[in-house]
Amino acid sequence: MYAAIDECAMRFAQIPEQRQSLIEFLAQGITPERMQRLQTVLSQRTRHIAVMLENIFQAQNASAVLRSCECFGIQDVYTVETQNAFVVDREVDMSASKWLTLHHFNTHQQATTQAITTIRNKGYKIIATSPYAEHTLDSIDLSQPIALMFGTELTGLTEIAMAQADDLVRIPMYGFIESFNISVSAAICLHTLTTRLRASQHNYGLSPDERDDLMLRWLLHSTKHWHLLVKRFCNTQ
Amino acid sequence: MYAAIDECAMRFAQIPEQRQSLIEFLAQGITPERMQRLQTVLSQRTRHIAVMLENIFQAQNASAVLRSCECFGIQDVYTVETQNAFVVDREVDMSASKWLTLHHFNTHQQATTQAITTIRNKGYKIIATSPYAEHTLDSIDLSQPIALMFGTELTGLTEIAMAQADDLVRIPMYGFIESFNISVSAAICLHTLTTRLRASQHNYGLSPDERDDLMLRWLLHSTKHWHLLVKRFCNTQ
């Protein structure tokens, strides 16, 4: 849905100086208060924690996870869609996907392995939730970036995913019911881990290049006729 | 749905010695491992934190909240149902309501006030979530029992409810979206607060009388033909 904006942003990523000029050009079309808001949210964004969702079936669950990611400042969500397409419920989502970076893995039978390999190659430790884990959310190591994996509502993560996890984490439970609803599980993990992260000494913010790239995308999303404005900008260059 | 069991339990609550005998009688019909599980969960149950839900519309949200309460050992849920009946989604609920104590307020126009007054008279401090709150989940005082209020998905708590709150609490947010899905909000609150509670010196467990009452109810729920067994028990007295 946002492919055209992605394409535009990627084009300008090749020419950082022009990207900076385009940002300044587009910024003229929004209020200073709005720009301040974009900058504040940007300064609180992190890629130190990422989320991977494997075949989440219910749109309401998928959307609630995206909404939680956005609320906690988690930028990247990786979706594996071999069994179930990743569909969001617009009412629940509240446009979260507009402000996030979604990475889809759905064209290959080994999409789970592809996704995990891609994430690991970016420097993440791969974490799965399991009631048998040694670590809880308070004790798991955050010195390295981590990617949390969540599976389907009915059967959880696949064996393939579990087998490729570097570590496990659990949420202590005290009742008869032995699992949380998946969007609840994700929210609890993200809340606890981001709270720890923000209180830590770890350098969890985005790099200057990542911030410019994201600022441009957000400005493009903020403007209805962005493609006309970009055209006008290019004509002046 | 569980009215007959409630009635039976209330009857035996009047005669504690007989209740104890009935518990021992019913326990013969379950395995020692199952009894151990009941006792473990019972020992981790708390009424120090309770939940009040005001007109939750979506069955999936209501059920997810019940499921979270059960997983975290929260026994009491108070529901105000003046606009929307409290309907659970059995797949999401996973029979949580069987193990919890639900208090319904739906027959009076001032059900919200009735519910809050009832809860306050039991010694609870009434807490509402608000983005403008001074306290976060890490700083709110837990020395007195607290009841957390959550409102509808669209409009949140009513003004009546907000006006009667003793204190407010907020979940820090870092994105553009300014609210969490209601079941997510409840789960984050319950996870953080019960984790703090269990690590504290507060005496948060159930009283011996509350434990016997709950044990009897759980044993009755565990047995298909409970009414026949109770009848047999009474015939031997």
mmCIF file of N, CA and C in Angstrom, chain B residues 12-140:
data_model
loop_
_atom_site.group_PDB
_atom_site.id
_atom_site.type_symbol
_atom_site.label_atom_id
_atom_site.label_comp_id
_atom_site.label_asym_id
_atom_site.label_seq_id
_atom_site.Cartn_x
_atom_site.Cartn_y
_atom_site.Cartn_z
ATOM 1 N N PHE B 12 -22.549 -23.392 51.757
ATOM 2 C CA PHE B 12 -21.533 -24.018 52.595
ATOM 3 C C PHE B 12 -20.615 -23.012 53.263
ATOM 4 N N ALA B 13 -20.611 -21.771 52.754
ATOM 5 C CA ALA B 13 -19.804 -20.738 53.405
ATOM 6 C C ALA B 13 -20.328 -20.453 54.812
ATOM 7 N N GLN B 14 -21.606 -20.736 55.026
ATOM 8 C CA GLN B 14 -22.219 -20.496 56.339
ATOM 9 C C GLN B 14 -21.787 -21.538 57.372
ATOM 10 N N ILE B 15 -21.298 -22.671 56.901
ATOM 11 C CA ILE B 15 -20.952 -23.788 57.804
ATOM 12 C C ILE B 15 -19.543 -24.284 57.503
ATOM 13 N N PRO B 16 -18.520 -23.507 57.919
ATOM 14 C CA PRO B 16 -17.128 -23.780 57.549
ATOM 15 C C PRO B 16 -16.656 -25.211 57.806
ATOM 16 N N GLU B 17 -17.087 -25.806 58.895
ATOM 17 C CA GLU B 17 -16.626 -27.181 59.185
ATOM 18 C C GLU B 17 -17.152 -28.157 58.148
ATOM 19 N N GLN B 18 -18.417 -28.003 57.798
ATOM 20 C CA GLN B 18 -18.988 -28.862 56.758
ATOM 21 C C GLN B 18 -18.345 -28.593 55.404
ATOM 22 N N ARG B 19 -17.997 -27.317 55.147
ATOM 23 C CA ARG B 19 -17.356 -26.975 53.889
ATOM 24 C C ARG B 19 -16.021 -27.720 53.783
ATOM 25 N N GLN B 20 -15.286 -27.744 54.878
ATOM 26 C CA GLN B 20 -13.996 -28.437 54.897
ATOM 27 C C GLN B 20 -14.202 -29.923 54.605
ATOM 28 N N SER B 21 -15.227 -30.511 55.201
ATOM 29 C CA SER B 21 -15.511 -31.941 54.955
ATOM 30 C C SER B 21 -15.902 -32.176 53.502
ATOM 31 N N LEU B 22 -16.685 -31.270 52.958
ATOM 32 C CA LEU B 22 -17.100 -31.409 51.553
ATOM 33 C C LEU B 22 -15.889 -31.320 50.625
ATOM 34 N N ILE B 23 -14.976 -30.399 50.939
ATOM 35 C CA ILE B 23 -13.751 -30.260 50.145
ATOM 36 C C ILE B 23 -12.985 -31.586 50.158
ATOM 37 N N GLU B 24 -12.830 -32.156 51.351
ATOM 38 C CA GLU B 24 -12.094 -33.431 51.454
ATOM 39 C C GLU B 24 -12.827 -34.540 50.689
ATOM 40 N N PHE B 25 -14.143 -34.515 50.733
ATOM 41 C CA PHE B 25 -14.954 -35.502 50.015
ATOM 42 C C PHE B 25 -14.753 -35.376 48.510
ATOM 43 N N LEU B 26 -14.857 -34.154 47.994
ATOM 44 C CA LEU B 26 -14.714 -33.934 46.547
ATOM 45 C C LEU B 26 -13.281 -34.202 46.082
ATOM 46 N N ALA B 27 -12.330 -33.943 46.970
ATOM 47 C CA ALA B 27 -10.919 -34.132 46.606
ATOM 48 C C ALA B 27 -10.616 -35.587 46.275
ATOM 49 N N GLN B 28 -11.395 -36.485 46.824
ATOM 50 C CA GLN B 28 -11.182 -37.908 46.549
ATOM 51 C C GLN B 28 -11.410 -38.233 45.071
ATOM 52 N N GLY B 29 -12.166 -37.384 44.402
ATOM 53 C CA GLY B 29 -12.504 -37.646 43.004
ATOM 54 C C GLY B 29 -11.515 -37.067 42.018
ATOM 55 N N ILE B 30 -10.447 -36.413 42.514
ATOM 56 C CA ILE B 30 -9.440 -35.892 41.584
ATOM 57 C C ILE B 30 -8.065 -36.444 41.966
ATOM 58 N N THR B 31 -7.145 -36.393 41.016
ATOM 59 C CA THR B 31 -5.815 -36.954 41.285
ATOM 60 C C THR B 31 -5.043 -36.066 42.256
ATOM 61 N N PRO B 32 -4.058 -36.644 42.968
ATOM 62 C CA PRO B 32 -3.208 -35.822 43.849
ATOM 63 C C PRO B 32 -2.494 -34.700 43.086
ATOM 64 N N GLU B 33 -2.120 -34.986 41.829
ATOM 65 C CA GLU B 33 -1.425 -33.959 41.033
ATOM 66 C C GLU B 33 -2.352 -32.779 40.744
ATOM 67 N N ARG B 34 -3.615 -33.100 40.460
ATOM 68 C CA ARG B 34 -4.587 -32.049 40.183
ATOM 69 C C ARG B 34 -4.835 -31.224 41.450
ATOM 70 N N MET B 35 -4.934 -31.919 42.611
ATOM 71 C CA MET B 35 -5.141 -31.209 43.875
ATOM 72 C C MET B 35 -3.951 -30.290 44.149
ATOM 73 N N GLN B 36 -2.744 -30.792 43.890
ATOM 74 C CA GLN B 36 -1.541 -29.986 44.095
ATOM 75 C C GLN B 36 -1.600 -28.730 43.236
ATOM 76 N N ARG B 37 -2.053 -28.899 41.992
ATOM 77 C CA ARG B 37 -2.161 -27.752 41.067
ATOM 78 C C ARG B 37 -3.162 -26.732 41.615
ATOM 79 N N LEU B 38 -4.307 -27.221 42.082
ATOM 80 C CA LEU B 38 -5.320 -26.313 42.639
ATOM 81 C C LEU B 38 -4.727 -25.541 43.824
ATOM 82 N N GLN B 39 -4.005 -26.247 44.671
ATOM 83 C CA GLN B 39 -3.445 -25.594 45.860
ATOM 84 C C GLN B 39 -2.353 -24.588 45.498
ATOM 85 N N THR B 40 -1.541 -24.928 44.488
ATOM 86 C CA THR B 40 -0.489 -24.009 44.047
ATOM 87 C C THR B 40 -1.096 -22.727 43.504
ATOM 88 N N VAL B 41 -2.073 -22.879 42.604
ATOM 89 C CA VAL B 41 -2.700 -21.690 42.019
ATOM 90 C C VAL B 41 -3.393 -20.872 43.110
ATOM 91 N N LEU B 42 -4.038 -21.564 44.036
ATOM 92 C CA LEU B 42 -4.741 -20.891 45.129
ATOM 93 C C LEU B 42 -3.778 -20.064 45.976
ATOM 94 N N SER B 43 -2.598 -20.617 46.212
ATOM 95 C CA SER B 43 -1.619 -19.917 47.053
ATOM 96 C C SER B 43 -1.090 -18.659 46.375
ATOM 97 N N GLN B 44 -1.268 -18.563 45.046
ATOM 98 C CA GLN B 44 -0.768 -17.418 44.298
ATOM 99 C C GLN B 44 -1.875 -16.428 43.919
ATOM 100 N N ARG B 45 -3.076 -16.710 44.337
ATOM 101 C CA ARG B 45 -4.226 -15.859 44.033
ATOM 102 C C ARG B 45 -4.191 -14.624 44.925
ATOM 103 N N THR B 46 -4.675 -13.497 44.379
ATOM 104 C CA THR B 46 -4.710 -12.287 45.178
ATOM 105 C C THR B 46 -5.987 -11.502 44.947
ATOM 106 N N ARG B 47 -6.423 -10.806 46.001
ATOM 107 C CA ARG B 47 -7.507 -9.838 45.870
ATOM 108 C C ARG B 47 -6.950 -8.433 46.137
ATOM 109 N N HIS B 48 -5.643 -8.332 46.287
ATOM 110 C CA HIS B 48 -5.022 -7.039 46.595
ATOM 111 C C HIS B 48 -5.154 -6.099 45.394
ATOM 112 N N ILE B 49 -5.251 -6.681 44.217
ATOM 113 C CA ILE B 49 -5.519 -5.922 42.995
ATOM 114 C C ILE B 49 -6.782 -6.497 42.381
ATOM 115 N N ALA B 50 -7.712 -5.618 41.997
ATOM 116 C CA ALA B 50 -8.935 -6.047 41.320
ATOM 117 C C ALA B 50 -9.102 -5.226 40.046
ATOM 118 N N VAL B 51 -10.007 -5.665 39.196
ATOM 119 C CA VAL B 51 -10.229 -4.987 37.918
ATOM 120 C C VAL B 51 -11.696 -4.627 37.773
ATOM 121 N N MET B 52 -11.972 -3.431 37.284
ATOM 122 C CA MET B 52 -13.343 -3.013 36.972
ATOM 123 C C MET B 52 -13.396 -2.680 35.486
ATOM 124 N N LEU B 53 -14.347 -3.294 34.778
ATOM 125 C CA LEU B 53 -14.503 -3.058 33.339
ATOM 126 C C LEU B 53 -15.829 -2.369 33.090
ATOM 127 N N GLU B 54 -15.776 -1.186 32.471
ATOM 128 C CA GLU B 54 -16.999 -0.409 32.258
ATOM 129 C C GLU B 54 -17.440 -0.498 30.799
ATOM 130 N N ASN B 55 -18.493 -1.274 30.596
ATOM 131 C CA ASN B 55 -19.110 -1.358 29.270
ATOM 132 C C ASN B 55 -18.153 -1.761 28.142
ATOM 133 N N ILE B 56 -17.391 -2.814 28.381
ATOM 134 C CA ILE B 56 -16.522 -3.327 27.330
ATOM 135 C C ILE B 56 -17.407 -3.978 26.276
ATOM 136 N N PHE B 57 -17.265 -3.522 25.045
ATOM 137 C CA PHE B 57 -18.159 -3.943 23.970
ATOM 138 C C PHE B 57 -17.750 -5.245 23.292
ATOM 139 N N GLN B 58 -16.462 -5.337 22.959
ATOM 140 C CA GLN B 58 -16.042 -6.473 22.140
ATOM 141 C C GLN B 58 -15.742 -7.710 22.983
ATOM 142 N N ALA B 59 -16.380 -8.803 22.625
ATOM 143 C CA ALA B 59 -16.190 -10.045 23.377
ATOM 144 C C ALA B 59 -14.725 -10.454 23.419
ATOM 145 N N GLN B 60 -14.009 -10.205 22.321
ATOM 146 C CA GLN B 60 -12.608 -10.628 22.286
ATOM 147 C C GLN B 60 -11.777 -9.838 23.308
ATOM 148 N N ASN B 61 -12.090 -8.543 23.449
ATOM 149 C CA ASN B 61 -11.363 -7.734 24.426
ATOM 150 C C ASN B 61 -11.703 -8.168 25.849
ATOM 151 N N ALA B 62 -13.000 -8.349 26.106
ATOM 152 C CA ALA B 62 -13.435 -8.751 27.448
ATOM 153 C C ALA B 62 -12.763 -10.063 27.839
ATOM 154 N N SER B 63 -12.771 -11.001 26.908
ATOM 155 C CA SER B 63 -12.186 -12.316 27.174
ATOM 156 C C SER B 63 -10.686 -12.246 27.389
ATOM 157 N N ALA B 64 -10.014 -11.415 26.610
ATOM 158 C CA ALA B 64 -8.563 -11.295 26.764
ATOM 159 C C ALA B 64 -8.225 -10.717 28.132
ATOM 160 N N VAL B 65 -9.042 -9.778 28.615
ATOM 161 C CA VAL B 65 -8.798 -9.218 29.944
ATOM 162 C C VAL B 65 -8.995 -10.285 31.020
ATOM 163 N N LEU B 66 -10.057 -11.072 30.902
ATOM 164 C CA LEU B 66 -10.288 -12.141 31.879
ATOM 165 C C LEU B 66 -9.120 -13.129 31.865
ATOM 166 N N ARG B 67 -8.683 -13.449 30.669
ATOM 167 C CA ARG B 67 -7.578 -14.401 30.539
ATOM 168 C C ARG B 67 -6.316 -13.853 31.211
ATOM 169 N N SER B 68 -6.038 -12.567 31.016
ATOM 170 C CA SER B 68 -4.881 -11.949 31.662
ATOM 171 C C SER B 68 -5.030 -11.964 33.181
ATOM 172 N N CYS B 69 -6.225 -11.621 33.662
ATOM 173 C CA CYS B 69 -6.463 -11.635 35.111
ATOM 174 C C CYS B 69 -6.147 -13.024 35.659
ATOM 175 N N GLU B 70 -6.668 -14.050 35.011
ATOM 176 C CA GLU B 70 -6.474 -15.421 35.484
ATOM 177 C C GLU B 70 -4.997 -15.790 35.463
ATOM 178 N N CYS B 71 -4.306 -15.447 34.397
ATOM 179 C CA CYS B 71 -2.877 -15.763 34.281
ATOM 180 C C CYS B 71 -2.043 -15.067 35.362
ATOM 181 N N PHE B 72 -2.437 -13.873 35.762
ATOM 182 C CA PHE B 72 -1.662 -13.135 36.763
ATOM 183 C C PHE B 72 -2.149 -13.371 38.188
ATOM 184 N N GLY B 73 -3.171 -14.193 38.369
ATOM 185 C CA GLY B 73 -3.648 -14.503 39.711
ATOM 186 C C GLY B 73 -4.594 -13.472 40.301
ATOM 187 N N ILE B 74 -5.169 -12.633 39.468
ATOM 188 C CA ILE B 74 -6.148 -11.641 39.924
ATOM 189 C C ILE B 74 -7.503 -12.337 40.010
ATOM 190 N N GLN B 75 -8.114 -12.378 41.217
ATOM 191 C CA GLN B 75 -9.331 -13.148 41.384
ATOM 192 C C GLN B 75 -10.613 -12.412 40.980
ATOM 193 N N ASP B 76 -10.724 -11.124 41.335
ATOM 194 C CA ASP B 76 -11.995 -10.413 41.180
ATOM 195 C C ASP B 76 -12.057 -9.471 39.976
ATOM 196 N N VAL B 77 -13.129 -9.608 39.208
ATOM 197 C CA VAL B 77 -13.395 -8.702 38.096
ATOM 198 C C VAL B 77 -14.807 -8.158 38.256
ATOM 199 N N TYR B 78 -14.936 -6.843 38.286
ATOM 200 C CA TYR B 78 -16.227 -6.164 38.419
ATOM 201 C C TYR B 78 -16.616 -5.618 37.045
ATOM 202 N N THR B 79 -17.828 -5.958 36.600
ATOM 203 C CA THR B 79 -18.227 -5.492 35.270
ATOM 204 C C THR B 79 -19.462 -4.601 35.359
ATOM 205 N N VAL B 80 -19.374 -3.449 34.693
ATOM 206 C CA VAL B 80 -20.519 -2.549 34.587
ATOM 207 C C VAL B 80 -21.077 -2.728 33.189
ATOM 208 N N GLU B 81 -22.364 -3.070 33.115
ATOM 209 C CA GLU B 81 -22.947 -3.437 31.819
ATOM 210 C C GLU B 81 -24.218 -2.655 31.536
ATOM 211 N N THR B 82 -24.111 -1.350 31.569
ATOM 212 C CA THR B 82 -25.309 -0.551 31.300
ATOM 213 C C THR B 82 -25.511 -0.326 29.812
ATOM 214 N N GLN B 83 -24.413 -0.162 29.064
ATOM 215 C CA GLN B 83 -24.547 0.043 27.625
ATOM 216 C C GLN B 83 -24.356 -1.249 26.845
ATOM 217 N N ASN B 84 -23.376 -2.029 27.299
ATOM 218 C CA ASN B 84 -23.031 -3.253 26.572
ATOM 219 C C ASN B 84 -23.004 -4.430 27.536
ATOM 220 N N ALA B 85 -23.689 -5.503 27.182
ATOM 221 C CA ALA B 85 -23.640 -6.705 28.011
ATOM 222 C C ALA B 85 -22.217 -7.261 27.969
ATOM 223 N N PHE B 86 -21.769 -7.836 29.078
ATOM 224 C CA PHE B 86 -20.418 -8.386 29.147
ATOM 225 C C PHE B 86 -20.428 -9.789 28.559
ATOM 226 N N VAL B 87 -19.965 -9.878 27.328
ATOM 227 C CA VAL B 87 -19.993 -11.153 26.608
ATOM 228 C C VAL B 87 -18.578 -11.628 26.382
ATOM 229 N N VAL B 88 -18.363 -12.902 26.680
ATOM 230 C CA VAL B 88 -17.014 -13.408 26.455
ATOM 231 C C VAL B 88 -16.955 -14.282 25.212
ATOM 232 N N ASP B 89 -15.799 -14.301 24.643
ATOM 233 C CA ASP B 89 -15.526 -15.143 23.487
ATOM 234 C C ASP B 89 -14.850 -16.392 24.033
ATOM 235 N N ARG B 90 -15.549 -17.522 23.950
ATOM 236 C CA ARG B 90 -15.076 -18.753 24.599
ATOM 237 C C ARG B 90 -13.699 -19.191 24.138
ATOM 238 N N GLU B 91 -13.401 -18.926 22.860
ATOM 239 C CA GLU B 91 -12.080 -19.346 22.365
ATOM 240 C C GLU B 91 -10.977 -18.525 22.994
ATOM 241 N N VAL B 92 -11.231 -17.233 23.162
ATOM 242 C CA VAL B 92 -10.218 -16.360 23.731
ATOM 243 C C VAL B 92 -10.162 -16.519 25.242
ATOM 244 N N ASP B 93 -11.328 -16.606 25.844
ATOM 245 C CA ASP B 93 -11.484 -16.694 27.283
ATOM 246 C C ASP B 93 -10.789 -17.921 27.856
ATOM 247 N N MET B 94 -10.875 -19.026 27.138
ATOM 248 C CA MET B 94 -10.306 -20.301 27.597
ATOM 249 C C MET B 94 -10.780 -20.649 28.996
ATOM 250 N N SER B 95 -12.049 -20.425 29.240
ATOM 251 C CA SER B 95 -12.679 -20.753 30.535
ATOM 252 C C SER B 95 -12.123 -19.960 31.703
ATOM 253 N N ALA B 96 -11.545 -18.808 31.427
ATOM 254 C CA ALA B 96 -11.014 -17.997 32.525
ATOM 255 C C ALA B 96 -12.101 -17.702 33.552
ATOM 256 N N SER B 97 -13.304 -17.385 33.057
ATOM 257 C CA SER B 97 -14.369 -16.963 33.973
ATOM 258 C C SER B 97 -14.759 -18.049 34.969
ATOM 259 N N LYS B 98 -14.400 -19.299 34.652
ATOM 260 C CA LYS B 98 -14.708 -20.401 35.574
ATOM 261 C C LYS B 98 -13.894 -20.261 36.857
ATOM 262 N N TRP B 99 -12.682 -19.754 36.724
ATOM 263 C CA TRP B 99 -11.764 -19.710 37.862
ATOM 264 C C TRP B 99 -11.748 -18.353 38.556
ATOM 265 N N LEU B 100 -12.454 -17.381 37.973
ATOM 266 C CA LEU B 100 -12.489 -16.038 38.543
ATOM 267 C C LEU B 100 -13.803 -15.772 39.259
ATOM 268 N N THR B 101 -13.870 -14.660 39.963
ATOM 269 C CA THR B 101 -15.126 -14.234 40.573
ATOM 270 C C THR B 101 -15.565 -12.964 39.861
ATOM 271 N N LEU B 102 -16.662 -13.097 39.083
ATOM 272 C CA LEU B 102 -17.160 -11.948 38.338
ATOM 273 C C LEU B 102 -18.310 -11.297 39.098
ATOM 274 N N HIS B 103 -18.264 -9.982 39.241
ATOM 275 C CA HIS B 103 -19.318 -9.234 39.934
ATOM 276 C C HIS B 103 -19.984 -8.327 38.899
ATOM 277 N N HIS B 104 -21.247 -8.609 38.608
ATOM 278 C CA HIS B 104 -21.942 -7.877 37.545
ATOM 279 C C HIS B 104 -22.797 -6.741 38.091
ATOM 280 N N PHE B 105 -22.718 -5.586 37.449
ATOM 281 C CA PHE B 105 -23.553 -4.437 37.803
ATOM 282 C C PHE B 105 -24.279 -4.007 36.536
ATOM 283 N N ASN B 106 -25.554 -4.407 36.431
ATOM 284 C CA ASN B 106 -26.264 -4.131 35.184
ATOM 285 C C ASN B 106 -27.743 -3.822 35.337
ATOM 286 N N THR B 107 -28.210 -3.772 36.571
ATOM 287 C CA THR B 107 -29.658 -3.590 36.719
ATOM 288 C C THR B 107 -30.047 -2.171 37.116
ATOM 289 N N HIS B 108 -29.071 -1.319 37.256
ATOM 290 C CA HIS B 108 -29.342 0.020 37.781
ATOM 291 C C HIS B 108 -28.708 1.049 36.864
ATOM 292 N N GLN B 109 -29.414 2.147 36.644
ATOM 293 C CA GLN B 109 -28.871 3.186 35.778
ATOM 294 C C GLN B 109 -27.554 3.736 36.286
ATOM 295 N N GLN B 110 -27.390 3.748 37.607
ATOM 296 C CA GLN B 110 -26.148 4.272 38.172
ATOM 297 C C GLN B 110 -25.188 3.137 38.502
ATOM 298 N N ALA B 111 -25.119 2.179 37.602
ATOM 299 C CA ALA B 111 -24.317 0.977 37.835
ATOM 300 C C ALA B 111 -22.854 1.296 38.070
ATOM 301 N N THR B 112 -22.318 2.285 37.369
ATOM 302 C CA THR B 112 -20.911 2.649 37.544
ATOM 303 C C THR B 112 -20.671 3.092 38.990
ATOM 304 N N THR B 113 -21.521 3.990 39.472
ATOM 305 C CA THR B 113 -21.372 4.480 40.849
ATOM 306 C C THR B 113 -21.575 3.351 41.852
ATOM 307 N N GLN B 114 -22.553 2.501 41.584
ATOM 308 C CA GLN B 114 -22.805 1.341 42.457
ATOM 309 C C GLN B 114 -21.566 0.468 42.555
ATOM 310 N N ALA B 115 -20.986 0.177 41.382
ATOM 311 C CA ALA B 115 -19.808 -0.693 41.339
ATOM 312 C C ALA B 115 -18.649 -0.057 42.104
ATOM 313 N N ILE B 116 -18.386 1.206 41.830
ATOM 314 C CA ILE B 116 -17.264 1.881 42.478
ATOM 315 C C ILE B 116 -17.463 1.953 43.983
ATOM 316 N N THR B 117 -18.681 2.260 44.413
ATOM 317 C CA THR B 117 -18.975 2.328 45.850
ATOM 318 C C THR B 117 -18.763 0.970 46.511
ATOM 319 N N THR B 118 -19.256 -0.074 45.853
ATOM 320 C CA THR B 118 -19.075 -1.432 46.376
ATOM 321 C C THR B 118 -17.595 -1.754 46.528
ATOM 322 N N ILE B 119 -16.838 -1.450 45.493
ATOM 323 C CA ILE B 119 -15.409 -1.761 45.502
ATOM 324 C C ILE B 119 -14.691 -0.938 46.580
ATOM 325 N N ARG B 120 -15.018 0.325 46.662
ATOM 326 C CA ARG B 120 -14.363 1.192 47.650
ATOM 327 C C ARG B 120 -14.676 0.734 49.071
ATOM 328 N N ASN B 121 -15.915 0.319 49.301
ATOM 329 C CA ASN B 121 -16.318 -0.155 50.631
ATOM 330 C C ASN B 121 -15.588 -1.423 51.056
ATOM 331 N N LYS B 122 -15.008 -2.104 50.089
ATOM 332 C CA LYS B 122 -14.202 -3.297 50.418
ATOM 333 C C LYS B 122 -12.766 -2.912 50.748
ATOM 334 N N GLY B 123 -12.468 -1.601 50.682
ATOM 335 C CA GLY B 123 -11.139 -1.148 51.079
ATOM 336 C C GLY B 123 -10.191 -0.836 49.928
ATOM 337 N N TYR B 124 -10.717 -0.809 48.691
ATOM 338 C CA TYR B 124 -9.854 -0.549 47.551
ATOM 339 C C TYR B 124 -9.706 0.945 47.268
ATOM 340 N N LYS B 125 -8.549 1.313 46.768
ATOM 341 C CA LYS B 125 -8.332 2.633 46.198
ATOM 342 C C LYS B 125 -8.664 2.470 44.713
ATOM 343 N N ILE B 126 -9.434 3.432 44.187
ATOM 344 C CA ILE B 126 -9.910 3.304 42.808
ATOM 345 C C ILE B 126 -8.956 4.022 41.862
ATOM 346 N N ILE B 127 -8.407 3.297 40.891
ATOM 347 C CA ILE B 127 -7.402 3.854 39.989
ATOM 348 C C ILE B 127 -7.903 3.830 38.543
ATOM 349 N N ALA B 128 -7.769 4.958 37.853
ATOM 350 C CA ALA B 128 -8.106 5.022 36.428
ATOM 351 C C ALA B 128 -6.821 5.271 35.634
ATOM 352 N N THR B 129 -6.797 4.795 34.398
ATOM 353 C CA THR B 129 -5.632 5.076 33.547
ATOM 354 C C THR B 129 -5.892 6.367 32.791
ATOM 355 N N SER B 130 -4.880 7.191 32.701
ATOM 356 C CA SER B 130 -4.992 8.454 31.977
ATOM 357 C C SER B 130 -3.613 8.887 31.522
ATOM 358 N N PRO B 131 -3.520 9.415 30.278
ATOM 359 C CA PRO B 131 -2.213 9.879 29.816
ATOM 360 C C PRO B 131 -1.701 11.086 30.609
ATOM 361 N N TYR B 132 -2.604 11.713 31.404
ATOM 362 C CA TYR B 132 -2.208 12.902 32.165
ATOM 363 C C TYR B 132 -1.832 12.586 33.610
ATOM 364 N N ALA B 133 -1.777 11.293 33.931
ATOM 365 C CA ALA B 133 -1.503 10.897 35.312
ATOM 366 C C ALA B 133 -0.077 11.240 35.722
ATOM 367 N N GLU B 134 0.077 11.525 37.010
ATOM 368 C CA GLU B 134 1.413 11.790 37.567
ATOM 369 C C GLU B 134 2.191 10.482 37.729
ATOM 370 N N HIS B 135 1.473 9.442 38.186
ATOM 371 C CA HIS B 135 2.151 8.178 38.473
ATOM 372 C C HIS B 135 2.229 7.277 37.255
ATOM 373 N N THR B 136 3.335 6.526 37.192
ATOM 374 C CA THR B 136 3.398 5.433 36.223
ATOM 375 C C THR B 136 3.209 4.139 36.999
ATOM 376 N N LEU B 137 3.228 3.014 36.290
ATOM 377 C CA LEU B 137 3.002 1.721 36.934
ATOM 378 C C LEU B 137 4.121 1.384 37.919
ATOM 379 N N ASP B 138 5.289 2.003 37.735
ATOM 380 C CA ASP B 138 6.411 1.701 38.633
ATOM 381 C C ASP B 138 6.329 2.499 39.923
ATOM 382 N N SER B 139 5.565 3.608 39.910
ATOM 383 C CA SER B 139 5.583 4.480 41.090
ATOM 384 C C SER B 139 4.292 4.484 41.894
ATOM 385 N N ILE B 140 3.221 3.930 41.360
ATOM 386 C CA ILE B 140 1.950 3.995 42.090
ATOM 387 C C ILE B 140 2.020 3.147 43.358
#
